[in-house]
């Protein structure tokens, strides 16, 4: 089964292929890691939206044809400036009718990148890098998929099931057209519609005609980063944009947990539903918008 990806030519002439959800940045976990001070830790992300691949700016904006943009649809020969003097070129874009994806309890159905290191404990983690100590590796050979686990390598196809540390996984075919990340929207509920305005250092959330709840500092940056991402994201991707100078992963997690709890408490105190910011057990965090909610991201 084919996979969704875009190939980029880097300034040094090498080519890298990225799939939906892959990150470009300085982080060692980034699918396209760029050791360059002009690039932020989580600089840009590929997103599949309505059957097209888009490159989304996570913090700094992108340059296309001399214009500053927050996102751009990827097409062959497109030149994208990640920063001044640092340009990548789209060589090809592959969008098959369907692609192989995996699902597990608490995990949104996720299209697989070309290489995936899979963990299930302490939480489900999918990394588009080769991690030799990962309990399960999945990869595309161009003529089929493979799964390596416990020293055994097997073909991987739609309908296959397997366990990783007691967590069941299943391979499924996911239609590409019309799929993609967007702020999660749900129906139902009796809460008044929300208007969310984010601008990095400030943010406000207003329920119906009530006075807006205003956020600043770290809490505003968390809301703004989630709005900019436009869909579910790993907590550490968001946290490293909020605290870019914190090298200690344990301290970063502590800061994240404390401030996420305080942010949700502020929402509750202001009469805003706390599931606006939802953190799943898989390590993913997202803004959950209902049908009539309005998001205005000015970052």
Short mmCIF file of C-alpha atoms in Angstrom, two decimals, residues 1-4 20 48 98-104 107-113 116 118 126 138 145 156-162 169-176 179:
data_model
loop_
_atom_site.label_atom_id
_atom_site.label_comp_id
_atom_site.label_asym_id
_atom_site.label_seq_id
_atom_site.Cartn_x
_atom_site.Cartn_y
_atom_site.Cartn_z
CA UNK A 1 0.00 0.00 0.00
CA UNK A 2 1.30 3.44 -0.92
CA UNK A 3 2.12 6.15 1.60
CA UNK A 4 1.59 9.91 1.68
CA UNK A 20 1.85 13.92 7.63
CA UNK A 48 -2.71 16.43 5.38
CA UNK A 98 -5.41 5.47 0.47
CA UNK A 99 -2.46 4.92 2.77
CA UNK A 100 -1.56 2.53 5.56
CA UNK A 101 -2.42 3.80 9.03
CA UNK A 102 -2.50 2.34 12.53
CA UNK A 103 -5.00 2.60 15.34
CA UNK A 104 -4.91 1.74 19.02
CA UNK A 107 -4.79 6.89 19.54
CA UNK A 108 -6.36 8.74 16.60
CA UNK A 109 -6.08 6.77 13.35
CA UNK A 110 -2.64 7.85 12.19
CA UNK A 111 -1.14 7.54 8.70
CA UNK A 112 2.30 5.97 8.92
CA UNK A 113 5.43 7.85 7.87
CA UNK A 116 8.19 4.71 12.42
CA UNK A 118 6.65 2.74 17.99
CA UNK A 126 5.25 7.35 17.20
CA UNK A 138 7.59 -0.09 11.02
CA UNK A 145 5.56 -2.58 4.59
CA UNK A 156 2.77 -5.56 7.45
CA UNK A 157 -0.56 -5.21 5.67
CA UNK A 158 -4.07 -3.87 6.18
CA UNK A 159 -5.94 -5.85 8.82
CA UNK A 160 -2.83 -7.05 10.70
CA UNK A 161 -2.98 -6.83 14.49
CA UNK A 162 -0.18 -6.98 17.08
CA UNK A 169 -2.45 -2.11 17.47
CA UNK A 170 -4.15 -2.63 14.11
CA UNK A 171 -3.12 -1.66 10.57
CA UNK A 172 -5.92 -0.10 8.53
CA UNK A 173 -6.35 1.58 5.14
CA UNK A 174 -7.12 5.29 5.50
CA UNK A 175 -8.56 7.24 2.54
CA UNK A 176 -6.35 10.21 1.71
CA UNK A 179 -8.60 13.49 5.47
#
